[in-house]
CSV table of C-alpha atoms in Angstrom, one decimal:
chain,number,residue,atom,x,y,z
A,18,UNK,CA,14.5,-9.5,31.6
A,19,UNK,CA,14.0,-5.8,32.1
A,20,UNK,CA,17.0,-4.8,34.3
A,21,UNK,CA,16.0,-1.2,35.1
A,22,UNK,CA,15.6,-0.5,38.8
A,23,UNK,CA,12.2,1.2,38.3
A,24,UNK,CA,10.7,-1.8,36.4
A,25,UNK,CA,12.2,-4.6,38.6
A,26,UNK,CA,10.5,-3.7,41.8
A,27,UNK,CA,12.2,-6.6,43.5
A,28,UNK,CA,15.4,-8.2,42.3
A,29,UNK,CA,15.4,-11.9,41.2
A,30,UNK,CA,19.0,-12.1,42.3
A,31,UNK,CA,20.6,-11.1,45.6
A,32,UNK,CA,24.4,-11.3,45.8
A,33,UNK,CA,24.9,-12.5,49.3
A,34,UNK,CA,26.7,-10.5,52.0
A,35,UNK,CA,30.1,-12.2,52.7
A,36,UNK,CA,32.4,-10.9,55.4
A,37,UNK,CA,34.9,-9.8,56.3
A,38,UNK,CA,35.3,-7.7,53.1
A,39,UNK,CA,34.7,-10.5,50.6
A,40,UNK,CA,31.5,-8.7,49.4
A,41,UNK,CA,33.1,-5.3,49.4
A,42,UNK,CA,31.9,-2.2,47.6
A,43,UNK,CA,33.5,-3.2,44.3
A,44,UNK,CA,31.5,-6.5,44.1
A,45,UNK,CA,28.3,-5.0,45.3
A,46,UNK,CA,28.5,-2.1,42.8
A,47,UNK,CA,29.3,-4.5,39.9
A,48,UNK,CA,26.1,-6.5,40.7
A,49,UNK,CA,23.9,-3.5,41.4
A,50,UNK,CA,24.9,-2.1,38.0
A,51,UNK,CA,23.1,-5.0,36.4
A,52,UNK,CA,19.9,-4.1,38.2
A,53,UNK,CA,20.2,-6.9,40.7
A,54,UNK,CA,20.8,-6.5,44.5
A,55,UNK,CA,24.5,-6.0,45.3
A,56,UNK,CA,25.2,-6.4,49.0
A,57,UNK,CA,28.2,-5.3,51.1
A,58,UNK,CA,29.2,-7.0,54.2
A,59,UNK,CA,28.8,-4.7,57.2
A,60,UNK,CA,31.0,-6.9,59.5
A,61,UNK,CA,34.2,-5.3,60.8
A,62,UNK,CA,34.0,-2.3,58.4
A,63,UNK,CA,35.7,-0.1,61.0
A,64,UNK,CA,38.8,-2.3,60.9
A,65,UNK,CA,38.7,-2.6,57.1
A,66,UNK,CA,38.6,1.2,56.8
A,67,UNK,CA,41.5,1.7,59.1
A,68,UNK,CA,43.7,-0.9,57.5
A,69,UNK,CA,42.9,0.2,53.9
A,70,UNK,CA,43.8,3.8,54.9
A,71,UNK,CA,47.1,2.5,56.5
A,72,UNK,CA,47.8,0.6,53.3
A,73,UNK,CA,47.8,3.8,51.4
A,74,UNK,CA,44.2,3.7,50.1
A,75,UNK,CA,45.1,2.7,46.5
A,76,UNK,CA,43.0,4.7,44.1
A,77,UNK,CA,41.9,7.1,46.8
A,78,UNK,CA,38.4,5.6,47.0
A,79,UNK,CA,38.0,5.7,50.8
A,80,UNK,CA,39.3,9.3,50.9
A,81,UNK,CA,36.7,10.2,48.2
A,82,UNK,CA,33.9,8.6,50.3
A,83,UNK,CA,35.2,10.3,53.4
A,84,UNK,CA,34.9,13.7,51.6
A,85,UNK,CA,31.2,13.0,51.2
A,86,UNK,CA,30.5,12.3,54.9
A,87,UNK,CA,28.1,15.0,56.3
A,88,UNK,CA,30.4,15.9,59.2
A,89,UNK,CA,33.7,16.9,57.5
A,90,UNK,CA,35.5,17.4,60.8
A,91,UNK,CA,35.0,13.7,61.8
A,92,UNK,CA,36.1,12.4,58.4
A,93,UNK,CA,39.1,14.7,58.3
A,94,UNK,CA,40.2,13.6,61.8
A,95,UNK,CA,39.9,10.0,60.9
A,96,UNK,CA,41.9,10.5,57.6
A,97,UNK,CA,44.6,12.4,59.4
A,98,UNK,CA,44.9,9.8,62.1
A,99,UNK,CA,45.1,6.7,59.9
A,100,UNK,CA,46.0,7.5,56.3
A,101,UNK,CA,49.6,6.6,55.4
A,102,UNK,CA,50.8,7.8,52.0
A,103,UNK,CA,52.2,4.8,50.2
A,104,UNK,CA,51.2,2.5,53.0
A,105,UNK,CA,52.9,1.2,56.1
A,106,UNK,CA,56.0,-0.9,55.7
A,107,UNK,CA,55.9,-4.7,55.4
A,108,UNK,CA,57.0,-5.2,59.0
A,109,UNK,CA,54.7,-2.6,60.6
A,110,UNK,CA,51.6,-3.4,62.5
A,111,UNK,CA,48.2,-2.0,61.6
A,112,UNK,CA,46.8,0.3,64.2
A,113,UNK,CA,44.4,-1.2,66.8
A,114,UNK,CA,40.7,-0.8,66.2
A,115,UNK,CA,38.8,0.4,69.3
A,116,UNK,CA,36.7,-2.6,70.4
A,117,UNK,CA,33.0,-2.2,70.2
A,118,UNK,CA,31.3,-2.5,73.6
A,119,UNK,CA,27.7,-2.1,75.0
A,120,UNK,CA,28.6,1.4,76.2
A,121,UNK,CA,27.1,4.6,74.9
A,122,UNK,CA,30.4,6.3,75.1
A,123,UNK,CA,32.3,3.6,73.1
A,124,UNK,CA,34.8,5.3,70.8
A,125,UNK,CA,34.1,2.7,68.1
A,126,UNK,CA,30.6,4.1,67.5
A,127,UNK,CA,31.5,7.1,65.3
A,128,UNK,CA,34.1,5.1,63.5
A,129,UNK,CA,31.5,2.4,62.8
A,130,UNK,CA,29.0,5.0,61.4
A,131,UNK,CA,31.7,6.5,59.1
A,132,UNK,CA,32.9,3.1,57.9
A,133,UNK,CA,29.5,1.8,57.0
A,134,UNK,CA,28.7,5.1,55.3
A,135,UNK,CA,31.8,4.9,53.1
A,136,UNK,CA,31.3,1.3,52.1
A,137,UNK,CA,27.7,1.9,51.0
A,138,UNK,CA,28.5,5.2,49.4
A,139,UNK,CA,31.2,3.6,47.2
A,140,UNK,CA,28.9,0.7,46.3
A,141,UNK,CA,26.2,3.2,45.2
A,142,UNK,CA,28.5,5.5,43.3
A,143,UNK,CA,27.8,6.0,39.6
A,144,UNK,CA,24.6,4.1,39.1
A,145,UNK,CA,21.0,3.7,40.3
A,146,UNK,CA,21.0,0.0,41.0
A,147,UNK,CA,19.9,-1.4,44.4
A,148,UNK,CA,22.5,-1.8,47.1
A,149,UNK,CA,22.1,-3.6,50.4
A,150,UNK,CA,24.2,-4.3,53.5
A,151,UNK,CA,24.4,-7.5,55.5
A,152,UNK,CA,24.8,-7.7,59.3
A,153,UNK,CA,25.0,-10.4,61.9
A,154,UNK,CA,22.5,-10.4,64.7
A,155,UNK,CA,25.2,-11.8,66.9
A,156,UNK,CA,27.1,-8.5,66.7
A,157,UNK,CA,24.4,-6.5,68.6
A,158,UNK,CA,26.4,-3.6,70.1
A,159,UNK,CA,27.4,-2.5,66.6
A,160,UNK,CA,23.9,-2.8,65.0
A,161,UNK,CA,22.5,0.7,65.4
A,162,UNK,CA,25.6,2.8,64.5
A,163,UNK,CA,26.4,0.5,61.6
A,164,UNK,CA,22.9,0.7,60.2
A,165,UNK,CA,22.7,4.4,60.7
A,166,UNK,CA,25.9,4.9,58.7
A,167,UNK,CA,24.4,2.7,55.9
A,168,UNK,CA,21.2,4.7,55.9
A,169,UNK,CA,23.1,8.0,55.7
A,170,UNK,CA,24.6,6.7,52.5
A,171,UNK,CA,21.2,5.7,51.0
A,172,UNK,CA,21.3,1.9,51.4
A,173,UNK,CA,18.3,0.2,49.8
A,174,UNK,CA,18.2,-3.1,51.8
A,175,UNK,CA,19.4,-4.3,55.2
A,176,UNK,CA,19.8,-8.1,55.5
A,177,UNK,CA,20.4,-9.7,58.9
A,178,UNK,CA,21.1,-13.3,59.9
A,179,UNK,CA,22.9,-15.4,62.5
A,180,UNK,CA,20.2,-15.0,65.1
A,181,UNK,CA,16.7,-13.7,65.5
A,182,UNK,CA,16.6,-10.2,64.0
A,183,UNK,CA,13.3,-9.2,65.8
A,184,UNK,CA,14.4,-5.7,66.6
A,185,UNK,CA,15.9,-4.8,63.2
A,186,UNK,CA,12.7,-3.6,61.4
A,187,UNK,CA,11.7,-1.1,64.1
A,188,UNK,CA,15.2,0.1,64.5
A,189,UNK,CA,15.5,0.7,60.8
A,190,UNK,CA,12.3,2.8,60.9
A,191,UNK,CA,13.5,5.0,63.7
A,192,UNK,CA,17.0,5.5,62.4
A,193,UNK,CA,15.6,6.6,59.1
A,194,UNK,CA,13.8,9.3,61.0
A,195,UNK,CA,17.2,10.1,62.7
A,196,UNK,CA,15.6,9.3,66.1
A,197,UNK,CA,17.4,7.7,69.1
A,198,UNK,CA,17.0,4.0,69.4
A,199,UNK,CA,17.4,1.4,72.1
A,200,UNK,CA,18.9,-1.9,71.1
A,201,UNK,CA,18.6,-5.0,73.3
A,202,UNK,CA,22.0,-6.8,73.8
A,203,UNK,CA,21.8,-10.4,75.0
A,204,UNK,CA,23.9,-11.2,78.0
A,205,UNK,CA,25.1,-14.8,78.6
A,206,UNK,CA,23.4,-16.5,81.5
A,207,UNK,CA,21.1,-13.5,82.1
A,208,UNK,CA,17.4,-13.5,81.2
A,209,UNK,CA,17.4,-9.7,81.2
A,210,UNK,CA,19.1,-8.2,78.1
A,211,UNK,CA,21.2,-5.1,78.4
A,212,UNK,CA,19.5,-2.0,76.8
A,213,UNK,CA,21.9,0.1,74.7
A,214,UNK,CA,20.9,3.5,73.5
A,215,UNK,CA,22.2,5.1,70.3
A,216,UNK,CA,21.4,8.7,69.4
A,217,UNK,CA,22.4,9.7,65.8
A,218,UNK,CA,22.9,13.3,67.2
A,219,UNK,CA,25.8,12.0,69.3
A,220,UNK,CA,27.7,11.4,66.0
A,221,UNK,CA,26.3,14.1,63.6
A,222,UNK,CA,25.7,16.9,66.1
A,223,UNK,CA,24.3,20.0,64.3
A,224,UNK,CA,24.5,18.3,60.9
A,225,UNK,CA,21.6,16.1,61.8
A,226,UNK,CA,19.1,18.9,61.4
A,227,UNK,CA,19.9,19.2,57.7
A,228,UNK,CA,19.1,15.5,57.2
A,229,UNK,CA,15.7,15.4,58.8
A,230,UNK,CA,13.1,14.1,56.3
A,231,UNK,CA,15.8,13.3,53.7
A,232,UNK,CA,16.8,9.8,54.9
A,233,UNK,CA,15.0,6.7,53.5
A,234,UNK,CA,14.1,3.6,55.4
A,235,UNK,CA,15.7,0.6,53.7
A,236,UNK,CA,13.8,-2.6,53.2
A,237,UNK,CA,14.7,-5.2,55.8
A,238,UNK,CA,15.2,-8.8,54.9
A,239,UNK,CA,15.5,-11.4,57.7
A,240,UNK,CA,17.8,-14.4,56.9
A,241,UNK,CA,16.1,-17.5,58.3
A,242,UNK,CA,16.6,-21.3,57.9
A,243,UNK,CA,13.0,-22.4,58.3
A,244,UNK,CA,9.4,-21.0,58.0
A,245,UNK,CA,8.9,-21.2,61.8
A,246,UNK,CA,11.2,-18.3,62.5
A,247,UNK,CA,9.7,-16.4,59.6
A,248,UNK,CA,6.2,-16.9,61.0
A,249,UNK,CA,7.4,-15.7,64.4
A,250,UNK,CA,8.9,-12.5,63.0
A,251,UNK,CA,5.8,-12.0,60.9
A,252,UNK,CA,3.4,-12.0,63.9
A,253,UNK,CA,3.8,-8.3,64.8
A,254,UNK,CA,4.4,-5.1,62.9
A,255,UNK,CA,7.3,-4.1,65.0
A,256,UNK,CA,9.2,-7.3,64.2
A,257,UNK,CA,7.9,-7.9,60.7
A,258,UNK,CA,10.6,-7.5,58.0
A,259,UNK,CA,9.9,-6.6,54.4
A,260,UNK,CA,10.9,-10.1,53.2
A,261,UNK,CA,13.0,-13.2,54.0
A,262,UNK,CA,16.0,-15.0,52.7
A,263,UNK,CA,15.6,-18.7,53.4
A,264,UNK,CA,19.1,-20.1,53.6
A,265,UNK,CA,19.9,-23.8,53.4
A,266,UNK,CA,22.8,-25.5,55.3
A,267,UNK,CA,25.0,-25.9,52.2
A,268,UNK,CA,25.6,-22.1,51.9
A,269,UNK,CA,29.0,-20.7,52.8
A,270,UNK,CA,29.8,-19.1,56.2
A,271,UNK,CA,27.6,-19.8,59.1
A,272,UNK,CA,24.5,-22.0,58.9
A,273,UNK,CA,21.8,-22.9,61.4
A,274,UNK,CA,22.4,-26.2,63.3
A,275,UNK,CA,20.1,-29.2,62.6
A,276,UNK,CA,16.9,-29.4,64.5
A,277,UNK,CA,16.9,-32.0,67.3
A,278,UNK,CA,19.9,-33.7,68.8
A,279,UNK,CA,23.2,-33.1,67.0
A,280,UNK,CA,24.7,-36.0,65.2
A,281,UNK,CA,27.8,-36.0,63.0
A,282,UNK,CA,28.7,-37.9,59.8
A,283,UNK,CA,32.0,-39.6,59.1
A,284,UNK,CA,33.6,-36.3,58.2
A,285,UNK,CA,32.5,-34.7,61.4
A,286,UNK,CA,29.8,-32.5,59.7
A,287,UNK,CA,26.4,-32.1,61.3
A,288,UNK,CA,23.7,-34.4,59.8
A,289,UNK,CA,20.6,-32.6,58.5
A,290,UNK,CA,17.3,-34.4,57.9
A,291,UNK,CA,13.8,-33.8,56.7
A,292,UNK,CA,12.9,-31.5,59.5
A,293,UNK,CA,15.6,-29.1,58.2
A,294,UNK,CA,14.0,-28.8,54.7
A,295,UNK,CA,12.0,-25.6,54.4
A,296,UNK,CA,8.3,-25.7,53.4
A,297,UNK,CA,8.2,-23.1,50.7
A,298,UNK,CA,4.4,-23.3,50.4
A,299,UNK,CA,4.2,-22.1,54.0
A,300,UNK,CA,6.6,-19.3,53.2
A,301,UNK,CA,4.4,-18.2,50.4
A,302,UNK,CA,1.3,-18.2,52.7
A,303,UNK,CA,3.1,-15.5,54.9
A,304,UNK,CA,2.5,-13.1,52.1
A,305,UNK,CA,5.9,-11.5,52.1
A,306,UNK,CA,8.6,-12.0,49.3
A,307,UNK,CA,11.3,-14.4,49.9
A,308,UNK,CA,14.5,-15.6,48.2
A,309,UNK,CA,16.1,-19.1,48.5
A,310,UNK,CA,19.8,-19.4,49.3
A,311,UNK,CA,22.3,-22.3,49.7
A,312,UNK,CA,23.1,-24.4,46.7
A,313,UNK,CA,20.9,-22.4,44.4
A,314,UNK,CA,23.4,-21.3,41.8
A,315,UNK,CA,22.2,-22.0,38.3
A,316,UNK,CA,19.4,-21.2,35.8
A,317,UNK,CA,17.6,-24.4,36.8
A,318,UNK,CA,17.7,-23.6,40.5
A,319,UNK,CA,16.4,-20.1,39.8
A,320,UNK,CA,13.5,-21.4,37.8
A,321,UNK,CA,12.7,-23.9,40.5
A,322,UNK,CA,12.9,-21.2,43.2
A,323,UNK,CA,10.4,-19.1,41.3
A,324,UNK,CA,8.1,-22.0,40.7
A,325,UNK,CA,8.1,-22.6,44.5
A,326,UNK,CA,6.8,-19.1,45.0
A,327,UNK,CA,10.1,-17.3,45.7
A,328,UNK,CA,11.0,-13.9,44.2
A,329,UNK,CA,14.4,-15.4,43.3
A,330,UNK,CA,17.6,-16.6,44.8
A,331,UNK,CA,20.5,-15.4,46.9
A,332,UNK,CA,24.0,-16.5,45.8
A,333,UNK,CA,27.3,-16.1,47.6
A,334,UNK,CA,30.0,-18.5,46.6
A,335,UNK,CA,29.8,-17.8,42.8
A,336,UNK,CA,30.5,-14.2,43.6
A,337,UNK,CA,33.2,-14.9,46.2
A,338,UNK,CA,35.2,-16.5,43.4
A,339,UNK,CA,34.7,-13.8,40.7
A,340,UNK,CA,37.1,-11.0,39.8
A,341,UNK,CA,35.4,-8.3,41.8
A,342,UNK,CA,35.4,-10.3,45.0
A,343,UNK,CA,37.5,-9.0,48.0
A,344,UNK,CA,38.9,-12.5,48.6
A,345,UNK,CA,42.7,-12.6,48.1
A,346,UNK,CA,43.3,-13.4,44.5
A,347,UNK,CA,45.8,-16.2,45.3
A,348,UNK,CA,43.3,-17.9,47.6
A,349,UNK,CA,40.6,-17.6,44.9
A,350,UNK,CA,42.8,-19.3,42.3
A,351,UNK,CA,43.7,-22.1,44.7
A,352,UNK,CA,40.0,-22.7,45.5
A,353,UNK,CA,39.1,-22.8,41.8
A,354,UNK,CA,42.0,-25.1,40.9
A,355,UNK,CA,41.3,-27.6,43.7
A,356,UNK,CA,37.6,-27.7,43.0
A,357,UNK,CA,38.0,-28.3,39.3
A,358,UNK,CA,40.5,-31.1,39.9
A,359,UNK,CA,38.3,-32.7,42.5
A,360,UNK,CA,40.5,-31.9,45.4
A,361,UNK,CA,38.6,-29.3,47.4
A,362,UNK,CA,37.0,-30.3,50.6
A,363,UNK,CA,34.6,-27.9,52.4
A,364,UNK,CA,33.7,-28.9,55.9
A,365,UNK,CA,30.7,-27.7,57.8
A,366,UNK,CA,32.7,-27.5,61.0
A,367,UNK,CA,30.5,-27.4,64.1
A,368,UNK,CA,33.4,-26.2,66.3
A,369,UNK,CA,35.3,-23.6,64.2
A,370,UNK,CA,33.1,-20.6,64.9
A,371,UNK,CA,33.1,-18.8,68.3
A,372,UNK,CA,29.3,-18.3,67.8
A,373,UNK,CA,28.7,-22.1,68.1
A,374,UNK,CA,26.9,-22.0,64.7
A,375,UNK,CA,28.3,-24.5,62.2
A,376,UNK,CA,30.8,-22.8,59.8
A,377,UNK,CA,32.0,-23.8,56.4
A,378,UNK,CA,35.8,-24.1,56.2
A,379,UNK,CA,37.6,-24.8,53.0
A,380,UNK,CA,40.5,-27.2,53.5
A,381,UNK,CA,43.4,-25.3,52.1
A,382,UNK,CA,47.0,-25.8,53.2
A,383,UNK,CA,48.5,-22.8,54.9
A,384,UNK,CA,45.2,-21.6,56.3
A,385,UNK,CA,43.6,-22.2,59.7
A,386,UNK,CA,42.0,-25.4,58.3
A,387,UNK,CA,45.5,-26.9,58.4
A,388,UNK,CA,45.9,-28.3,62.0
A,389,UNK,CA,49.6,-27.4,62.1
A,390,UNK,CA,48.8,-23.8,61.2
A,391,UNK,CA,46.0,-23.6,63.7
A,392,UNK,CA,48.1,-25.0,66.5
A,393,UNK,CA,51.1,-22.7,65.8
A,394,UNK,CA,48.9,-19.6,65.9
A,395,UNK,CA,49.1,-17.9,69.3
A,396,UNK,CA,45.6,-17.2,70.6
A,397,UNK,CA,44.8,-13.5,70.8
A,398,UNK,CA,41.5,-11.6,70.9
A,399,UNK,CA,42.2,-8.1,69.8
A,400,UNK,CA,39.2,-7.4,67.5
A,401,UNK,CA,36.3,-8.8,69.5
A,402,UNK,CA,33.5,-8.7,67.0
A,403,UNK,CA,32.2,-12.1,68.1
A,404,UNK,CA,32.7,-11.7,71.8
A,405,UNK,CA,29.7,-12.5,74.1
A,406,UNK,CA,28.7,-10.1,76.8
A,407,UNK,CA,28.4,-11.6,80.3
A,408,UNK,CA,27.6,-10.3,83.8
A,409,UNK,CA,30.6,-10.0,86.1
A,410,UNK,CA,30.4,-10.7,89.8
A,411,UNK,CA,30.3,-6.9,90.3
A,412,UNK,CA,27.2,-6.6,88.1
A,413,UNK,CA,29.0,-4.9,85.2
A,414,UNK,CA,29.3,-6.2,81.6
A,415,UNK,CA,32.4,-8.2,80.6
A,416,UNK,CA,33.2,-9.8,77.3
A,417,UNK,CA,34.6,-13.3,76.4
A,418,UNK,CA,35.2,-15.4,73.3
A,419,UNK,CA,35.9,-19.1,73.2
A,420,UNK,CA,38.6,-18.4,70.5
A,421,UNK,CA,40.6,-16.3,73.0
A,422,UNK,CA,43.3,-17.8,75.2
A,423,UNK,CA,41.7,-20.6,77.2
A,424,UNK,CA,42.9,-19.3,80.6
A,425,UNK,CA,41.3,-15.9,79.9
A,426,UNK,CA,38.1,-17.5,78.8
A,427,UNK,CA,37.9,-19.7,81.9
A,428,UNK,CA,38.8,-16.7,84.2
A,429,UNK,CA,35.7,-14.9,82.8
A,430,UNK,CA,33.4,-17.8,83.6
A,431,UNK,CA,33.6,-19.8,80.4
A,432,UNK,CA,34.0,-23.5,80.2
A,433,UNK,CA,37.3,-24.8,79.0
A,434,UNK,CA,35.7,-27.3,76.7
A,435,UNK,CA,34.0,-24.6,74.7
A,436,UNK,CA,37.4,-23.4,73.4
A,437,UNK,CA,38.4,-26.6,71.7
A,438,UNK,CA,38.7,-26.3,67.9
A,439,UNK,CA,37.6,-22.7,67.9
A,440,UNK,CA,39.2,-20.4,65.2
A,441,UNK,CA,39.6,-16.6,65.5
A,442,UNK,CA,37.3,-15.7,62.6
A,443,UNK,CA,37.8,-12.0,63.2
A,444,UNK,CA,41.5,-12.2,62.4
A,445,UNK,CA,41.3,-15.1,60.0
A,446,UNK,CA,38.7,-13.5,57.7
A,447,UNK,CA,40.5,-10.2,57.6
A,448,UNK,CA,43.7,-12.1,56.6
A,449,UNK,CA,41.6,-13.8,53.8
A,450,UNK,CA,41.1,-10.4,52.1
A,451,UNK,CA,44.7,-9.4,52.5
A,452,UNK,CA,44.3,-7.3,55.7
A,453,UNK,CA,45.8,-9.7,58.3
A,454,UNK,CA,47.5,-8.2,61.3
A,455,UNK,CA,51.3,-8.4,61.4
A,456,UNK,CA,52.6,-10.1,64.6
A,457,UNK,CA,56.0,-10.0,66.3
A,458,UNK,CA,59.0,-11.7,64.6
A,459,UNK,CA,57.5,-11.3,61.1
A,460,UNK,CA,54.4,-13.5,61.6
A,461,UNK,CA,51.2,-12.5,59.8
A,462,UNK,CA,47.8,-13.8,60.8
A,463,UNK,CA,46.9,-16.9,58.8
A,464,UNK,CA,43.6,-16.8,56.8
A,465,UNK,CA,40.5,-18.8,57.2
A,466,UNK,CA,38.5,-19.4,54.0
A,467,UNK,CA,34.8,-20.0,53.9
A,468,UNK,CA,32.9,-21.1,50.8
A,469,UNK,CA,29.7,-23.0,50.1
A,470,UNK,CA,29.6,-26.8,49.5
A,471,UNK,CA,28.0,-26.5,46.0
A,472,UNK,CA,30.6,-25.2,43.5
A,473,UNK,CA,29.4,-26.9,40.3
A,474,UNK,CA,28.9,-23.4,38.8
A,475,UNK,CA,32.7,-23.3,38.1
A,476,UNK,CA,32.3,-25.9,35.4
A,477,UNK,CA,30.0,-23.5,33.5
A,478,UNK,CA,31.6,-20.2,34.3
A,479,UNK,CA,35.3,-21.1,34.5
A,480,UNK,CA,35.8,-24.6,33.0
A,481,UNK,CA,39.5,-23.9,32.3
A,482,UNK,CA,40.0,-22.2,35.7
A,483,UNK,CA,40.2,-18.7,34.2
A,484,UNK,CA,38.7,-15.6,35.8
A,485,UNK,CA,35.1,-14.5,35.4
A,486,UNK,CA,33.2,-11.4,36.3
A,487,UNK,CA,30.1,-10.7,38.4
A,488,UNK,CA,28.4,-9.5,35.2
A,489,UNK,CA,29.1,-12.9,33.6
A,490,UNK,CA,27.3,-14.6,36.5
A,491,UNK,CA,24.2,-12.4,36.0
A,492,UNK,CA,24.2,-13.0,32.2
A,493,UNK,CA,24.6,-16.8,32.6
A,494,UNK,CA,21.6,-16.9,35.0
A,495,UNK,CA,19.5,-14.5,32.9
A,496,UNK,CA,20.1,-16.5,29.7
A,497,UNK,CA,18.7,-19.7,31.1
A,498,UNK,CA,16.0,-18.4,33.4
A,499,UNK,CA,12.3,-17.5,32.8
A,500,UNK,CA,12.1,-14.2,31.0
A,501,UNK,CA,9.3,-13.1,33.4
A,502,UNK,CA,11.5,-13.3,36.4
A,503,UNK,CA,12.3,-9.6,36.8
A,504,UNK,CA,8.7,-8.6,36.9
A,505,UNK,CA,7.7,-11.0,39.7
A,506,UNK,CA,6.5,-9.2,42.8
């Protein structure tokens, strides 16, 4: 395969975005250097930035990226506030991240712009391979500032899932022109969404003039589960993306619920049926490129995807377990060892996520999958990325999350039953990449680990349980795949 960016046109491989911090800049850069699409997760990057700076910024990478930000005063102020030479002590807490709200004056907005800029800038440093960023439609208040930060850094692709990303293509077009945008924020129980304006000039000020005409619009890929949603987005130029990722329910992280009434199998996982199987011929007829995701890791699956009309595949789990992954090295080793010995269970838990989407949870002792650990954890909502806006009796916006303390959730109008079995994914996923908050009396937030349900690739890439690189994944796939794959458009 010709791996040059100019010849490829479209990648045959997308390294899936995995948050929080699992698909960080190191992983995305390693994949992009092969000519395939490396993707950073855009979720909670403001907190990641703060906590890495407070950890001493090993290698000085974030400080190098901050020095490239077009408004030096903002970057300098952030570095001076959060950077700790040598890192904070083992018993010290990380500084609180300002919570993102649907308010134009929210202090998290400039921080979000800078954090997304830094992550993409580092992923793109030193090569000309394609780099993307992945967002959750669920986290609507952060969408515009996060995407603008990524565009400032020259991101090539924006991928959006966990909802209906109808407003993303138009938003990307206007942000690439450095124009103000208005993003619709869904409000629970209210048919009328809240309209939230974001003006790039509010962050960049006078520096914006020097960027006019220099920013590029990234390609937008919508992550969907079925052709019906793809056809809906394809109906209008304002909502039409540049392509799709069709993700099956065996992929890690969140997945779409089954169509029709929910039924569970003996393990408590949702049961999927024929109605949940995508019609790839219908996807092909839409006339836009698409990639297939979820259980697609292997040369055979890549060949089958291309034979079905896809441009290629998106893979996540195989990269989550490679050396460049942001996942804690100890957790990676345990996952690999348990899978190779036949002892790893990955549940598609319908209750774990505050979003109400089924969420894959690896059954590892000492993590939130362990009932004893989950019960012992004091409920707290101090990050708030997955909170849902709601209308208060006074007509203002409030925010609630079913993973917060039950009494607080009910006081805000939520139903007590919706809190059962919920995990705080914000804190748990940060802990899984070694950035868990330190709590009183020496406690540290326990991790939650998500991975896909098809891990057979380990028997090819790491049969003895040893480490493997992102480059090894690409070479393995390339060696067994159709040599014409990279030229497919």
